[in-house]
Amino acid sequence: MTPPALPAALRAALDQKAQGLSRSDAAVRAAAISQTYRSGGGSNAIRNEPDALAYALARMPATYAAVVACFNALREIRPQFTPVSLLDLGSGPGTATWAAAQAFESLDAFSAIDANPALRSLALDLAADESRLRRLDYMQSDALTGLREKSVSADLVVASYVIGEMNAERQAAFADLTWAATSDTLLAVEPGTPAGYRRIIDLRRRLIGQGAHVVAPCPHDRECPLMAFTSEASPASPEDIASKQKNTSDWCHFVQRLPRSRAHKQIKSAELPFEDEKFSYVALTRTPALQRRPRVLAPPLVTKAGMRIKLCQRDGCADVVTIPRRDKAAYARMRRISWGDTVVPTEP
């Protein structure tokens, strides 16, 4: 499995770009950009090279770790998947492109689309000395326009942390165009919030209706059993979603722990040597997955009596399974299971 830390070549390229950079100034820029995103804005707050670099130093490690976690889940279910071409939508500084290059040695052709010129310039600079990425074809355009204007398809298409920058109408059009550009597998990743989960569920539902099959995280193509507040008729605004969240604390999301470098800690004014990135995702393919394993939906609860594990099951249900300590064989088999893992079912 690909580790969650940034690869050495990318860390070196970032360090070189950051030489002479004021960490305090970068921290201020990163905080302002983060606030823009949290308020529903997009990358328009990133206006120049210092902004782009501050954003990359603050967000690339966590975004990279989340996307790598999704690729690891995909590879576990489809170890035979060897994509040759990649299309990275809303690529920003190229985070998902780097993650895909690390996860899939088979990749040879890399394409990216993003509207922000400062992020595009930074992405090309970071990739310049990496042999596999130096021929990166990076189109400066918003994702919808780029998909409409550029006749492109790829074995692996990635849309990471980009759907949230669109309204509902554009999200639907984006889903259709993205799926049309996917010759094999599409990965969509969003923040692990109720709003991010809803966006993933909407895309999942729409594309299953067009013949897509879920590879991960779900072991089925049915409706999500946790979608208490994500029906088509429910309000789409963040405020309404937050209000409905009060009635349920359950939505499908996962967490990836990643190490923090000294620069990362300085930029984020953090003390802990690690960060936990929460994310929601779906991987969709044009052919059904051969493996259908239940997936752990929450941290297992360990008590004196045993373990309680919440599983998304192959029949489309979410069940809490209890493994008593007295069942030594079952307990030994499950005791190291973690949030987000798949479980090999025991057949009767």
Short mmCIF file of C-alpha atoms in Angstrom, two decimals:
data_model
loop_
_atom_site.label_atom_id
_atom_site.label_comp_id
_atom_site.label_asym_id
_atom_site.label_seq_id
_atom_site.Cartn_x
_atom_site.Cartn_y
_atom_site.Cartn_z
CA MET A 1 0.00 0.00 0.00
CA THR A 2 1.13 3.55 -0.74
CA PRO A 3 2.11 5.44 2.46
CA PRO A 4 0.23 8.66 3.32
CA ALA A 5 3.28 10.94 3.56
CA LEU A 6 4.23 13.11 0.60
CA PRO A 7 6.82 11.39 -1.64
CA ALA A 8 10.42 12.53 -1.22
CA ALA A 9 10.57 14.16 -4.66
CA LEU A 10 7.50 16.28 -3.96
CA ARG A 11 8.75 17.28 -0.50
CA ALA A 12 12.07 18.33 -2.02
CA ALA A 13 10.35 20.36 -4.74
CA LEU A 14 8.16 22.11 -2.16
CA ASP A 15 11.13 22.83 0.08
CA GLN A 16 13.02 24.34 -2.82
CA LYS A 17 10.08 26.58 -3.75
CA ALA A 18 9.68 27.61 -0.11
CA GLN A 19 13.26 28.80 0.35
CA GLY A 20 13.17 32.35 1.70
CA LEU A 21 9.42 32.18 2.29
CA SER A 22 8.18 33.92 5.42
CA ARG A 23 6.39 31.22 7.40
CA SER A 24 4.30 33.79 9.26
CA ASP A 25 3.18 35.41 6.00
CA ALA A 26 2.41 32.00 4.51
CA ALA A 27 0.39 31.07 7.59
CA VAL A 28 -1.73 34.23 7.22
CA ARG A 29 -2.30 33.54 3.53
CA ALA A 30 -3.18 29.89 4.17
CA ALA A 31 -5.65 30.81 6.90
CA ALA A 32 -7.40 33.33 4.66
CA ILE A 33 -7.63 30.82 1.81
CA SER A 34 -8.96 28.15 4.15
CA GLN A 35 -11.62 30.53 5.44
CA THR A 36 -12.70 31.25 1.85
CA TYR A 37 -13.15 27.53 1.17
CA ARG A 38 -15.05 26.99 4.43
CA SER A 39 -17.38 29.86 3.50
CA GLY A 40 -18.30 28.16 0.23
CA GLY A 41 -15.80 29.94 -1.99
CA GLY A 42 -13.23 28.44 -4.32
CA SER A 43 -9.68 28.93 -5.46
CA ASN A 44 -10.33 32.56 -6.49
CA ALA A 45 -8.67 33.54 -3.20
CA ILE A 46 -5.39 32.14 -4.57
CA ARG A 47 -4.19 35.06 -6.70
CA ASN A 48 -0.42 34.72 -7.01
CA GLU A 49 2.60 32.48 -6.42
CA PRO A 50 2.92 33.17 -2.65
CA ASP A 51 -0.77 32.33 -2.21
CA ALA A 52 -0.41 29.12 -4.21
CA LEU A 53 2.66 28.05 -2.28
CA ALA A 54 1.05 28.81 1.09
CA TYR A 55 -1.99 26.78 0.06
CA ALA A 56 0.17 23.87 -1.11
CA LEU A 57 2.21 23.80 2.08
CA ALA A 58 -0.95 23.83 4.20
CA ARG A 59 -3.23 21.50 2.23
CA MET A 60 -1.19 19.22 -0.04
CA PRO A 61 -0.15 16.80 2.75
CA ALA A 62 -3.71 16.11 3.93
CA THR A 63 -5.26 16.03 0.46
CA TYR A 64 -2.51 13.71 -0.75
CA ALA A 65 -3.03 11.39 2.24
CA ALA A 66 -6.80 11.18 1.68
CA VAL A 67 -6.47 10.47 -2.05
CA VAL A 68 -3.79 7.84 -1.39
CA ALA A 69 -6.10 6.15 1.13
CA CYS A 70 -8.79 5.97 -1.56
CA PHE A 71 -6.34 4.53 -4.09
CA ASN A 72 -5.26 1.92 -1.54
CA ALA A 73 -8.89 0.89 -1.05
CA LEU A 74 -9.38 0.73 -4.81
CA ARG A 75 -6.27 -1.40 -5.31
CA GLU A 76 -7.34 -3.77 -2.54
CA ILE A 77 -10.60 -4.49 -4.35
CA ARG A 78 -9.14 -4.41 -7.88
CA PRO A 79 -5.48 -5.47 -7.66
CA GLN A 80 -5.55 -6.20 -11.39
CA PHE A 81 -6.31 -2.57 -12.29
CA THR A 82 -3.34 -1.10 -14.19
CA PRO A 83 -4.38 2.26 -15.67
CA VAL A 84 -2.17 3.84 -18.30
CA SER A 85 -3.77 7.31 -18.50
CA LEU A 86 -4.90 9.74 -15.78
CA LEU A 87 -7.17 12.80 -15.88
CA ASP A 88 -7.02 14.97 -12.75
CA LEU A 89 -9.98 17.38 -12.56
CA GLY A 90 -9.67 20.48 -10.39
CA SER A 91 -6.04 19.50 -10.06
CA GLY A 92 -4.82 22.58 -8.18
CA PRO A 93 -1.11 22.07 -7.38
CA GLY A 94 -1.30 18.52 -8.80
CA THR A 95 -1.84 16.68 -5.53
CA ALA A 96 -3.97 13.83 -6.91
CA THR A 97 -1.64 13.49 -9.90
CA TRP A 98 1.30 12.85 -7.57
CA ALA A 99 -0.80 10.40 -5.52
CA ALA A 100 -1.85 8.48 -8.62
CA ALA A 101 1.73 8.31 -9.89
CA GLN A 102 2.80 6.76 -6.58
CA ALA A 103 -0.14 4.33 -6.40
CA PHE A 104 -0.07 3.11 -10.01
CA GLU A 105 3.31 2.45 -11.63
CA SER A 106 1.47 1.61 -14.85
CA LEU A 107 0.45 5.24 -15.42
CA ASP A 108 2.25 6.84 -18.36
CA ALA A 109 0.05 9.71 -19.58
CA PHE A 110 -0.97 12.47 -17.15
CA SER A 111 -3.55 15.19 -17.88
CA ALA A 112 -4.96 17.85 -15.57
CA ILE A 113 -7.55 20.63 -15.69
CA ASP A 114 -7.86 23.61 -13.34
CA ALA A 115 -8.89 27.24 -13.79
CA ASN A 116 -6.44 28.82 -11.36
CA PRO A 117 -3.28 30.07 -13.13
CA ALA A 118 -1.19 30.35 -9.96
CA LEU A 119 -1.93 26.76 -8.95
CA ARG A 120 -1.28 25.51 -12.49
CA SER A 121 2.08 27.28 -12.58
CA LEU A 122 3.04 25.80 -9.21
CA ALA A 123 1.97 22.31 -10.27
CA LEU A 124 4.15 22.45 -13.39
CA ASP A 125 7.11 23.73 -11.35
CA LEU A 126 6.74 20.94 -8.79
CA ALA A 127 6.54 18.29 -11.53
CA ALA A 128 9.41 19.66 -13.65
CA ASP A 129 12.11 17.40 -12.22
CA GLU A 130 9.98 14.27 -11.86
CA SER A 131 10.58 12.08 -14.92
CA ARG A 132 7.09 10.62 -15.11
CA LEU A 133 5.32 13.96 -14.58
CA ARG A 134 7.44 16.42 -16.52
CA ARG A 135 5.23 15.89 -19.60
CA LEU A 136 2.08 16.66 -17.61
CA ASP A 137 -0.61 18.07 -19.96
CA TYR A 138 -2.22 20.74 -17.76
CA MET A 139 -5.14 22.72 -19.25
CA GLN A 140 -6.04 26.04 -17.62
CA SER A 141 -9.84 26.00 -17.54
CA ASP A 142 -12.67 25.33 -15.15
CA ALA A 143 -13.49 21.63 -15.11
CA LEU A 144 -16.84 21.87 -16.90
CA THR A 145 -15.53 24.01 -19.76
CA GLY A 146 -12.41 21.90 -20.07
CA LEU A 147 -14.37 18.68 -20.28
CA ARG A 148 -16.67 20.18 -22.91
CA GLU A 149 -13.92 21.68 -25.03
CA LYS A 150 -11.20 19.06 -24.71
CA SER A 151 -11.90 15.69 -26.22
CA VAL A 152 -10.24 13.60 -23.55
CA SER A 153 -10.74 10.26 -21.87
CA ALA A 154 -8.61 8.37 -19.38
CA ASP A 155 -8.46 4.98 -17.72
CA LEU A 156 -8.47 6.70 -14.33
CA VAL A 157 -10.28 9.99 -13.71
CA VAL A 158 -9.96 11.77 -10.36
CA ALA A 159 -12.13 14.58 -9.01
CA SER A 160 -10.76 15.41 -5.57
CA TYR A 161 -12.10 18.28 -3.45
CA VAL A 162 -13.61 20.01 -6.49
CA ILE A 163 -17.35 19.20 -6.56
CA GLY A 164 -18.01 21.43 -3.55
CA GLU A 165 -17.00 24.50 -5.58
CA MET A 166 -20.06 24.03 -7.85
CA ASN A 167 -23.77 24.61 -7.42
CA ALA A 168 -26.23 21.70 -7.76
CA GLU A 169 -26.87 22.27 -11.48
CA ARG A 170 -23.17 22.36 -12.30
CA GLN A 171 -22.54 19.32 -10.12
CA ALA A 172 -25.00 17.28 -12.19
CA ALA A 173 -23.43 18.41 -15.47
CA PHE A 174 -19.97 17.74 -14.05
CA ALA A 175 -20.95 14.20 -13.07
CA ASP A 176 -22.21 13.45 -16.59
CA LEU A 177 -19.18 14.91 -18.37
CA THR A 178 -16.74 13.29 -15.96
CA TRP A 179 -18.30 9.87 -16.43
CA ALA A 180 -18.22 10.32 -20.22
CA ALA A 181 -14.47 10.98 -19.94
CA THR A 182 -13.94 7.84 -17.82
CA SER A 183 -12.95 4.81 -19.85
CA ASP A 184 -12.57 2.59 -16.78
CA THR A 185 -12.58 4.04 -13.23
CA LEU A 186 -13.62 7.32 -11.60
CA LEU A 187 -12.58 8.38 -8.10
CA ALA A 188 -14.38 11.30 -6.42
CA VAL A 189 -13.18 12.60 -3.05
CA GLU A 190 -14.75 15.29 -0.87
CA PRO A 191 -14.28 16.52 2.72
CA GLY A 192 -15.59 14.09 5.32
CA THR A 193 -18.45 16.35 6.36
CA PRO A 194 -22.20 15.79 5.99
CA ALA A 195 -22.17 18.23 3.04
CA GLY A 196 -19.22 16.45 1.40
CA TYR A 197 -20.92 13.08 1.94
CA ARG A 198 -24.08 14.35 0.32
CA ARG A 199 -22.19 15.47 -2.77
CA ILE A 200 -20.59 12.04 -3.05
CA ILE A 201 -23.97 10.33 -2.62
CA ASP A 202 -25.59 12.53 -5.29
CA LEU A 203 -22.82 11.73 -7.78
CA ARG A 204 -22.91 8.05 -6.84
CA ARG A 205 -26.67 7.80 -7.33
CA ARG A 206 -26.61 9.69 -10.63
CA LEU A 207 -23.85 7.60 -12.18
CA ILE A 208 -25.20 4.26 -10.99
CA GLY A 209 -28.27 5.30 -12.95
CA GLN A 210 -26.00 5.58 -16.00
CA GLY A 211 -24.56 2.09 -15.53
CA ALA A 212 -21.67 2.69 -13.14
CA HIS A 213 -20.69 0.12 -10.50
CA VAL A 214 -19.28 0.93 -7.07
CA VAL A 215 -15.82 -0.43 -6.30
CA ALA A 216 -15.24 1.29 -2.96
CA PRO A 217 -16.06 2.04 -0.23
CA CYS A 218 -19.45 0.37 -0.64
CA PRO A 219 -19.70 -3.41 -1.15
CA HIS A 220 -22.91 -2.88 -3.15
CA ASP A 221 -24.59 -0.64 -5.75
CA ARG A 222 -27.74 -0.02 -3.68
CA GLU A 223 -28.75 3.15 -1.88
CA CYS A 224 -26.52 4.15 1.01
CA PRO A 225 -28.00 2.85 4.29
CA LEU A 226 -26.78 5.98 6.11
CA MET A 227 -28.56 8.53 3.93
CA ALA A 228 -31.06 9.75 6.54
CA PHE A 229 -30.79 13.34 5.33
CA THR A 230 -29.64 13.00 1.72
CA SER A 231 -32.80 12.31 -0.28
CA GLU A 232 -33.35 14.13 -3.57
CA ALA A 233 -36.10 16.16 -1.94
CA SER A 234 -33.98 17.38 0.96
CA PRO A 235 -32.62 20.96 0.91
CA ALA A 236 -29.17 21.35 -0.62
CA SER A 237 -27.82 24.36 1.25
CA PRO A 238 -25.05 23.88 3.85
CA GLU A 239 -27.29 25.49 6.48
CA ASP A 240 -30.12 23.02 5.83
CA ILE A 241 -27.75 20.08 5.83
CA ALA A 242 -26.23 21.25 9.12
CA SER A 243 -29.73 21.59 10.57
CA LYS A 244 -30.67 18.09 9.51
CA GLN A 245 -27.40 16.77 10.87
CA LYS A 246 -28.71 17.51 14.37
CA ASN A 247 -31.11 14.62 13.86
CA THR A 248 -28.40 12.14 12.87
CA SER A 249 -24.70 11.78 13.60
CA ASP A 250 -24.16 9.16 10.93
CA TRP A 251 -22.68 9.68 7.50
CA CYS A 252 -20.16 7.69 5.51
CA HIS A 253 -16.69 9.11 5.97
CA PHE A 254 -13.23 7.91 6.86
CA VAL A 255 -10.03 9.28 8.34
CA GLN A 256 -6.38 9.13 7.34
CA ARG A 257 -3.62 10.03 9.77
CA LEU A 258 -0.55 11.70 8.25
CA PRO A 259 2.73 12.99 9.66
CA ARG A 260 3.31 16.75 9.85
CA SER A 261 6.62 18.21 8.77
CA ARG A 262 8.14 21.17 10.59
CA ALA A 263 7.01 23.52 7.80
CA HIS A 264 3.51 22.03 7.86
CA LYS A 265 3.24 22.61 11.61
CA GLN A 266 4.45 26.20 11.23
CA ILE A 267 2.04 27.03 8.41
CA LYS A 268 -0.93 25.59 10.30
CA SER A 269 0.17 26.87 13.72
CA ALA A 270 -0.10 23.28 14.96
CA GLU A 271 1.71 21.50 17.77
CA LEU A 272 0.82 17.86 17.16
CA PRO A 273 3.22 15.92 14.91
CA PHE A 274 0.30 14.41 12.99
CA GLU A 275 -2.99 15.40 11.38
CA ASP A 276 -6.19 13.40 10.85
CA GLU A 277 -7.86 14.14 7.52
CA LYS A 278 -11.53 13.17 7.29
CA PHE A 279 -12.88 12.45 3.82
CA SER A 280 -15.78 10.89 1.92
CA TYR A 281 -15.27 9.17 -1.41
CA VAL A 282 -16.58 6.82 -4.05
CA ALA A 283 -14.77 4.82 -6.72
CA LEU A 284 -16.93 3.87 -9.69
CA THR A 285 -16.10 1.56 -12.57
CA ARG A 286 -17.66 0.43 -15.82
CA THR A 287 -17.47 -3.25 -14.85
CA PRO A 288 -18.73 -4.84 -11.62
CA ALA A 289 -16.19 -5.55 -8.89
CA LEU A 290 -15.31 -9.20 -8.43
CA GLN A 291 -14.87 -8.77 -4.68
CA ARG A 292 -17.68 -7.60 -2.40
CA ARG A 293 -16.38 -7.29 1.15
CA PRO A 294 -18.15 -5.57 4.08
CA ARG A 295 -16.42 -2.35 5.16
CA VAL A 296 -15.94 -0.95 8.67
CA LEU A 297 -17.85 2.34 8.94
CA ALA A 298 -16.63 3.61 12.32
CA PRO A 299 -13.92 3.01 14.90
CA PRO A 300 -14.57 -0.41 16.48
CA LEU A 301 -15.81 -0.26 20.06
CA VAL A 302 -13.81 -2.55 22.36
CA THR A 303 -15.31 -3.53 25.71
CA LYS A 304 -14.55 -6.15 28.35
CA ALA A 305 -17.11 -8.41 26.71
CA GLY A 306 -15.81 -8.10 23.19
CA MET A 307 -15.94 -5.86 20.09
CA ARG A 308 -18.77 -4.03 18.35
CA ILE A 309 -18.08 -3.28 14.69
CA LYS A 310 -20.32 -1.31 12.36
CA LEU A 311 -20.24 -2.79 8.87
CA CYS A 312 -21.60 -1.77 5.49
CA GLN A 313 -22.80 -5.13 4.20
CA ARG A 314 -23.06 -6.61 0.73
CA ASP A 315 -26.88 -6.61 0.95
CA GLY A 316 -26.91 -2.81 1.31
CA CYS A 317 -27.47 -2.73 5.08
CA ALA A 318 -25.37 -1.15 7.80
CA ASP A 319 -25.23 -3.51 10.79
CA VAL A 320 -23.47 -3.51 14.13
CA VAL A 321 -21.77 -6.88 14.59
CA THR A 322 -20.71 -8.08 18.04
CA ILE A 323 -17.67 -10.34 18.42
CA PRO A 324 -17.48 -11.73 21.99
CA ARG A 325 -14.08 -12.35 23.54
CA ARG A 326 -15.16 -15.89 24.39
CA ASP A 327 -15.22 -16.65 20.64
CA LYS A 328 -11.44 -16.70 20.57
CA ALA A 329 -11.04 -17.54 16.89
CA ALA A 330 -13.39 -14.80 15.67
CA TYR A 331 -11.98 -12.27 18.14
CA ALA A 332 -8.39 -13.02 17.09
CA ARG A 333 -9.39 -12.59 13.45
CA MET A 334 -11.04 -9.21 14.02
CA ARG A 335 -9.06 -7.64 16.86
CA ARG A 336 -6.77 -5.64 14.54
CA ILE A 337 -9.53 -4.38 12.27
CA SER A 338 -9.71 -0.60 11.83
CA TRP A 339 -12.09 2.07 10.58
CA GLY A 340 -12.26 1.89 6.80
CA ASP A 341 -10.95 -1.68 6.49
CA THR A 342 -12.72 -4.42 4.59
CA VAL A 343 -13.64 -7.67 6.29
CA VAL A 344 -13.35 -11.08 4.72
CA PRO A 345 -16.76 -12.59 5.49
CA THR A 346 -16.96 -16.02 7.06
CA GLU A 347 -19.09 -18.29 4.99
CA PRO A 348 -21.51 -20.68 6.72
#
